[in-house]
């Protein structure tokens, strides 16, 4: 990760720091990240374990820069990819200035939440408990949710927020800024994420697959961008991508009757990418079979699930 070491012109009162967002799967971590950044830098789905990589989003404000780190949900892994995801989530706690512990206020606090709380009990930086999706909780039940969250550990809060409606986010931002140390910005002005365009394109395609498929298929998918290049003489970005599935039977499901499902994935991805990249897109999608790739060390390395050495 490249950061700026240029402190010229930065007021001594400028604040900057890293904030990790953690919790069990499907608590709304990616939605909160996108809302605070003000731009879509992490894909969102109702399906659990959507986030596979650590995603960094940069929040630039008057006198501060806050780098939010969205992590895969902490869970008990069932395959090598799951082990890597949990390891990345734990590693993201290192060198953080603040940790946001996200709970789903619309669901009972369960074993998964208590498991994460136990993991965070050893963290040496401030941990803020946030009850997300509070807009889904009737007012008469909010005190009960607050009481349940307040006994999870020696944490700050809990704060009741809704990443979807914006409720409580001003209070959250105020608390975060009170905990950030003074320092120069880590990224140039205008930066919203440090991920390359290829990564974002692959994630948008995967998001559309998550929207349109069910059961095991969406979790068995990985997207590899083969090429991205401007078409000569025309304002069109040509993108070629391969979608890999784990079993041969999943290939037919993802393609659909006469290619209908894959065409819809491509249509939805193209429209969003055109808005995101502000250019016309020609998107080619192919589906291939890579048996049990989530358990295959070589495949996981090829698809970028190991940090570069």
PDB file of N, CA and C in Angstrom, residues 149-202:
ATOM      1  N   UNK A 149     -26.234  -5.338  23.635  1.00  0.00           N
ATOM      2  CA  UNK A 149     -24.936  -4.984  23.061  1.00  0.00           C
ATOM      3  C   UNK A 149     -23.969  -4.438  24.097  1.00  0.00           C
ATOM      4  N   UNK A 150     -24.489  -3.787  25.119  1.00  0.00           N
ATOM      5  CA  UNK A 150     -23.629  -3.107  26.097  1.00  0.00           C
ATOM      6  C   UNK A 150     -22.856  -4.065  26.987  1.00  0.00           C
ATOM      7  N   UNK A 151     -23.245  -5.339  27.017  1.00  0.00           N
ATOM      8  CA  UNK A 151     -22.556  -6.293  27.897  1.00  0.00           C
ATOM      9  C   UNK A 151     -21.604  -7.208  27.124  1.00  0.00           C
ATOM     10  N   UNK A 152     -21.358  -6.914  25.854  1.00  0.00           N
ATOM     11  CA  UNK A 152     -20.485  -7.765  25.047  1.00  0.00           C
ATOM     12  C   UNK A 152     -19.018  -7.627  25.421  1.00  0.00           C
ATOM     13  N   UNK A 153     -18.645  -6.493  26.006  1.00  0.00           N
ATOM     14  CA  UNK A 153     -17.246  -6.307  26.368  1.00  0.00           C
ATOM     15  C   UNK A 153     -16.972  -4.882  26.777  1.00  0.00           C
ATOM     16  N   UNK A 154     -15.726  -4.574  27.127  1.00  0.00           N
ATOM     17  CA  UNK A 154     -15.359  -3.228  27.568  1.00  0.00           C
ATOM     18  C   UNK A 154     -15.166  -2.279  26.389  1.00  0.00           C
ATOM     19  N   UNK A 155     -16.259  -2.071  25.644  1.00  0.00           N
ATOM     20  CA  UNK A 155     -16.188  -1.292  24.423  1.00  0.00           C
ATOM     21  C   UNK A 155     -16.908   0.053  24.590  1.00  0.00           C
ATOM     22  N   UNK A 156     -16.625   0.983  23.678  1.00  0.00           N
ATOM     23  CA  UNK A 156     -17.334   2.255  23.638  1.00  0.00           C
ATOM     24  C   UNK A 156     -18.700   2.049  22.996  1.00  0.00           C
ATOM     25  N   UNK A 157     -19.644   2.913  23.361  1.00  0.00           N
ATOM     26  CA  UNK A 157     -20.989   2.793  22.825  1.00  0.00           C
ATOM     27  C   UNK A 157     -21.872   1.979  23.749  1.00  0.00           C
ATOM     28  N   UNK A 158     -22.839   1.276  23.182  1.00  0.00           N
ATOM     29  CA  UNK A 158     -23.093   1.127  21.736  1.00  0.00           C
ATOM     30  C   UNK A 158     -23.811   2.336  21.138  1.00  0.00           C
ATOM     31  N   UNK A 159     -23.560   2.530  19.838  1.00  0.00           N
ATOM     32  CA  UNK A 159     -24.246   3.548  19.068  1.00  0.00           C
ATOM     33  C   UNK A 159     -25.262   2.873  18.161  1.00  0.00           C
ATOM     34  N   UNK A 160     -26.433   3.478  18.045  1.00  0.00           N
ATOM     35  CA  UNK A 160     -27.466   2.977  17.137  1.00  0.00           C
ATOM     36  C   UNK A 160     -27.355   3.731  15.817  1.00  0.00           C
ATOM     37  N   UNK A 161     -27.136   2.993  14.722  1.00  0.00           N
ATOM     38  CA  UNK A 161     -26.940   3.628  13.425  1.00  0.00           C
ATOM     39  C   UNK A 161     -27.701   2.876  12.343  1.00  0.00           C
ATOM     40  N   UNK A 162     -27.870   3.535  11.223  1.00  0.00           N
ATOM     41  CA  UNK A 162     -28.373   2.881  10.018  1.00  0.00           C
ATOM     42  C   UNK A 162     -27.519   3.351   8.848  1.00  0.00           C
ATOM     43  N   UNK A 163     -26.688   2.454   8.321  1.00  0.00           N
ATOM     44  CA  UNK A 163     -25.870   2.802   7.160  1.00  0.00           C
ATOM     45  C   UNK A 163     -26.750   3.098   5.950  1.00  0.00           C
ATOM     46  N   UNK A 164     -27.956   2.542   5.927  1.00  0.00           N
ATOM     47  CA  UNK A 164     -28.863   2.717   4.787  1.00  0.00           C
ATOM     48  C   UNK A 164     -29.552   4.077   4.805  1.00  0.00           C
ATOM     49  N   UNK A 165     -30.067   4.497   5.983  1.00  0.00           N
ATOM     50  CA  UNK A 165     -30.812   5.759   6.063  1.00  0.00           C
ATOM     51  C   UNK A 165     -29.965   6.930   6.539  1.00  0.00           C
ATOM     52  N   UNK A 166     -28.813   6.641   7.148  1.00  0.00           N
ATOM     53  CA  UNK A 166     -27.963   7.703   7.676  1.00  0.00           C
ATOM     54  C   UNK A 166     -28.211   8.026   9.139  1.00  0.00           C
ATOM     55  N   UNK A 167     -29.181   7.378   9.745  1.00  0.00           N
ATOM     56  CA  UNK A 167     -29.485   7.637  11.157  1.00  0.00           C
ATOM     57  C   UNK A 167     -28.272   7.317  12.037  1.00  0.00           C
ATOM     58  N   UNK A 168     -27.912   8.261  12.898  1.00  0.00           N
ATOM     59  CA  UNK A 168     -26.837   8.055  13.860  1.00  0.00           C
ATOM     60  C   UNK A 168     -25.433   8.200  13.308  1.00  0.00           C
ATOM     61  N   UNK A 169     -25.284   8.462  12.021  1.00  0.00           N
ATOM     62  CA  UNK A 169     -23.942   8.525  11.451  1.00  0.00           C
ATOM     63  C   UNK A 169     -23.184   9.781  11.861  1.00  0.00           C
ATOM     64  N   UNK A 170     -23.891  10.882  12.121  1.00  0.00           N
ATOM     65  CA  UNK A 170     -23.222  12.090  12.599  1.00  0.00           C
ATOM     66  C   UNK A 170     -22.574  11.842  13.957  1.00  0.00           C
ATOM     67  N   UNK A 171     -23.292  11.152  14.840  1.00  0.00           N
ATOM     68  CA  UNK A 171     -22.736  10.836  16.161  1.00  0.00           C
ATOM     69  C   UNK A 171     -21.547   9.888  16.032  1.00  0.00           C
ATOM     70  N   UNK A 172     -21.645   8.932  15.109  1.00  0.00           N
ATOM     71  CA  UNK A 172     -20.546   8.005  14.890  1.00  0.00           C
ATOM     72  C   UNK A 172     -19.315   8.739  14.375  1.00  0.00           C
ATOM     73  N   UNK A 173     -19.494   9.616  13.404  1.00  0.00           N
ATOM     74  CA  UNK A 173     -18.367  10.363  12.850  1.00  0.00           C
ATOM     75  C   UNK A 173     -17.721  11.238  13.920  1.00  0.00           C
ATOM     76  N   UNK A 174     -18.545  11.855  14.756  1.00  0.00           N
ATOM     77  CA  UNK A 174     -18.018  12.694  15.836  1.00  0.00           C
ATOM     78  C   UNK A 174     -17.155  11.875  16.792  1.00  0.00           C
ATOM     79  N   UNK A 175     -17.617  10.671  17.145  1.00  0.00           N
ATOM     80  CA  UNK A 175     -16.834   9.826  18.046  1.00  0.00           C
ATOM     81  C   UNK A 175     -15.546   9.361  17.377  1.00  0.00           C
ATOM     82  N   UNK A 176     -15.625   9.004  16.099  1.00  0.00           N
ATOM     83  CA  UNK A 176     -14.430   8.563  15.387  1.00  0.00           C
ATOM     84  C   UNK A 176     -13.370   9.664  15.349  1.00  0.00           C
ATOM     85  N   UNK A 177     -13.800  10.887  15.047  1.00  0.00           N
ATOM     86  CA  UNK A 177     -12.851  11.995  14.965  1.00  0.00           C
ATOM     87  C   UNK A 177     -12.221  12.294  16.317  1.00  0.00           C
ATOM     88  N   UNK A 178     -12.959  12.059  17.390  1.00  0.00           N
ATOM     89  CA  UNK A 178     -12.402  12.299  18.729  1.00  0.00           C
ATOM     90  C   UNK A 178     -11.309  11.287  19.071  1.00  0.00           C
ATOM     91  N   UNK A 179     -11.245  10.173  18.322  1.00  0.00           N
ATOM     92  CA  UNK A 179     -10.276   9.121  18.613  1.00  0.00           C
ATOM     93  C   UNK A 179      -9.115   9.065  17.625  1.00  0.00           C
ATOM     94  N   UNK A 180      -9.197   9.826  16.531  1.00  0.00           N
ATOM     95  CA  UNK A 180      -8.123   9.814  15.545  1.00  0.00           C
ATOM     96  C   UNK A 180      -6.932  10.638  16.030  1.00  0.00           C
ATOM     97  N   UNK A 181      -5.722  10.172  15.758  1.00  0.00           N
ATOM     98  CA  UNK A 181      -4.534  10.943  16.146  1.00  0.00           C
ATOM     99  C   UNK A 181      -4.241  12.044  15.136  1.00  0.00           C
ATOM    100  N   UNK A 182      -3.467  13.054  15.529  1.00  0.00           N
ATOM    101  CA  UNK A 182      -3.042  14.075  14.565  1.00  0.00           C
ATOM    102  C   UNK A 182      -2.044  13.484  13.580  1.00  0.00           C
ATOM    103  N   UNK A 183      -2.095  13.968  12.352  1.00  0.00           N
ATOM    104  CA  UNK A 183      -1.154  13.485  11.351  1.00  0.00           C
ATOM    105  C   UNK A 183      -1.543  13.948   9.968  1.00  0.00           C
ATOM    106  N   UNK A 184      -0.631  13.792   8.998  1.00  0.00           N
ATOM    107  CA  UNK A 184      -0.908  14.206   7.618  1.00  0.00           C
ATOM    108  C   UNK A 184      -1.791  13.187   6.922  1.00  0.00           C
ATOM    109  N   UNK A 185      -2.392  13.557   5.789  1.00  0.00           N
ATOM    110  CA  UNK A 185      -3.197  12.589   5.033  1.00  0.00           C
ATOM    111  C   UNK A 185      -2.317  11.476   4.472  1.00  0.00           C
ATOM    112  N   UNK A 186      -2.878  10.279   4.404  1.00  0.00           N
ATOM    113  CA  UNK A 186      -2.163   9.137   3.851  1.00  0.00           C
ATOM    114  C   UNK A 186      -2.294   9.063   2.332  1.00  0.00           C
ATOM    115  N   UNK A 187      -3.368   9.631   1.788  1.00  0.00           N
ATOM    116  CA  UNK A 187      -3.632   9.548   0.357  1.00  0.00           C
ATOM    117  C   UNK A 187      -3.862  10.949  -0.204  1.00  0.00           C
ATOM    118  N   UNK A 188      -3.601  11.138  -1.502  1.00  0.00           N
ATOM    119  CA  UNK A 188      -3.845  12.446  -2.123  1.00  0.00           C
ATOM    120  C   UNK A 188      -5.322  12.820  -2.061  1.00  0.00           C
ATOM    121  N   UNK A 189      -5.642  14.131  -2.095  1.00  0.00           N
ATOM    122  CA  UNK A 189      -7.041  14.571  -2.089  1.00  0.00           C
ATOM    123  C   UNK A 189      -7.823  13.949  -3.247  1.00  0.00           C
ATOM    124  N   UNK A 190      -9.060  13.580  -2.976  1.00  0.00           N
ATOM    125  CA  UNK A 190      -9.907  12.998  -4.008  1.00  0.00           C
ATOM    126  C   UNK A 190      -9.846  11.482  -4.082  1.00  0.00           C
ATOM    127  N   UNK A 191      -8.892  10.860  -3.414  1.00  0.00           N
ATOM    128  CA  UNK A 191      -8.792   9.396  -3.423  1.00  0.00           C
ATOM    129  C   UNK A 191      -9.944   8.799  -2.619  1.00  0.00           C
ATOM    130  N   UNK A 192     -10.615   7.786  -3.170  1.00  0.00           N
ATOM    131  CA  UNK A 192     -11.682   7.111  -2.431  1.00  0.00           C
ATOM    132  C   UNK A 192     -11.333   5.654  -2.122  1.00  0.00           C
ATOM    133  N   UNK A 193     -10.381   5.067  -2.858  1.00  0.00           N
ATOM    134  CA  UNK A 193      -9.928   3.711  -2.571  1.00  0.00           C
ATOM    135  C   UNK A 193      -8.558   3.513  -3.201  1.00  0.00           C
ATOM    136  N   UNK A 194      -7.812   2.531  -2.679  1.00  0.00           N
ATOM    137  CA  UNK A 194      -6.493   2.259  -3.247  1.00  0.00           C
ATOM    138  C   UNK A 194      -6.497   1.025  -4.135  1.00  0.00           C
ATOM    139  N   UNK A 195      -7.684   0.473  -4.409  1.00  0.00           N
ATOM    140  CA  UNK A 195      -7.748  -0.695  -5.287  1.00  0.00           C
ATOM    141  C   UNK A 195      -7.722  -0.276  -6.751  1.00  0.00           C
ATOM    142  N   UNK A 196      -7.034  -1.050  -7.613  1.00  0.00           N
ATOM    143  CA  UNK A 196      -6.998  -0.722  -9.042  1.00  0.00           C
ATOM    144  C   UNK A 196      -8.347  -0.969  -9.699  1.00  0.00           C
ATOM    145  N   UNK A 197      -8.526  -0.369 -10.884  1.00  0.00           N
ATOM    146  CA  UNK A 197      -9.795  -0.485 -11.597  1.00  0.00           C
ATOM    147  C   UNK A 197     -10.148  -1.933 -11.911  1.00  0.00           C
ATOM    148  N   UNK A 198      -9.154  -2.763 -12.242  1.00  0.00           N
ATOM    149  CA  UNK A 198      -9.430  -4.161 -12.574  1.00  0.00           C
ATOM    150  C   UNK A 198     -10.112  -4.879 -11.421  1.00  0.00           C
ATOM    151  N   UNK A 199      -9.654  -4.599 -10.214  1.00  0.00           N
ATOM    152  CA  UNK A 199     -10.257  -5.230  -9.041  1.00  0.00           C
ATOM    153  C   UNK A 199     -11.713  -4.801  -8.895  1.00  0.00           C
ATOM    154  N   UNK A 200     -11.975  -3.511  -9.033  1.00  0.00           N
ATOM    155  CA  UNK A 200     -13.336  -2.985  -8.900  1.00  0.00           C
ATOM    156  C   UNK A 200     -14.242  -3.590  -9.970  1.00  0.00           C
ATOM    157  N   UNK A 201     -13.757  -3.690 -11.200  1.00  0.00           N
ATOM    158  CA  UNK A 201     -14.556  -4.257 -12.294  1.00  0.00           C
ATOM    159  C   UNK A 201     -14.927  -5.702 -11.982  1.00  0.00           C
ATOM    160  N   UNK A 202     -13.955  -6.489 -11.536  1.00  0.00           N
ATOM    161  CA  UNK A 202     -14.232  -7.877 -11.196  1.00  0.00           C
ATOM    162  C   UNK A 202     -15.250  -8.011 -10.077  1.00  0.00           C
TER     163      UNK A 202
END
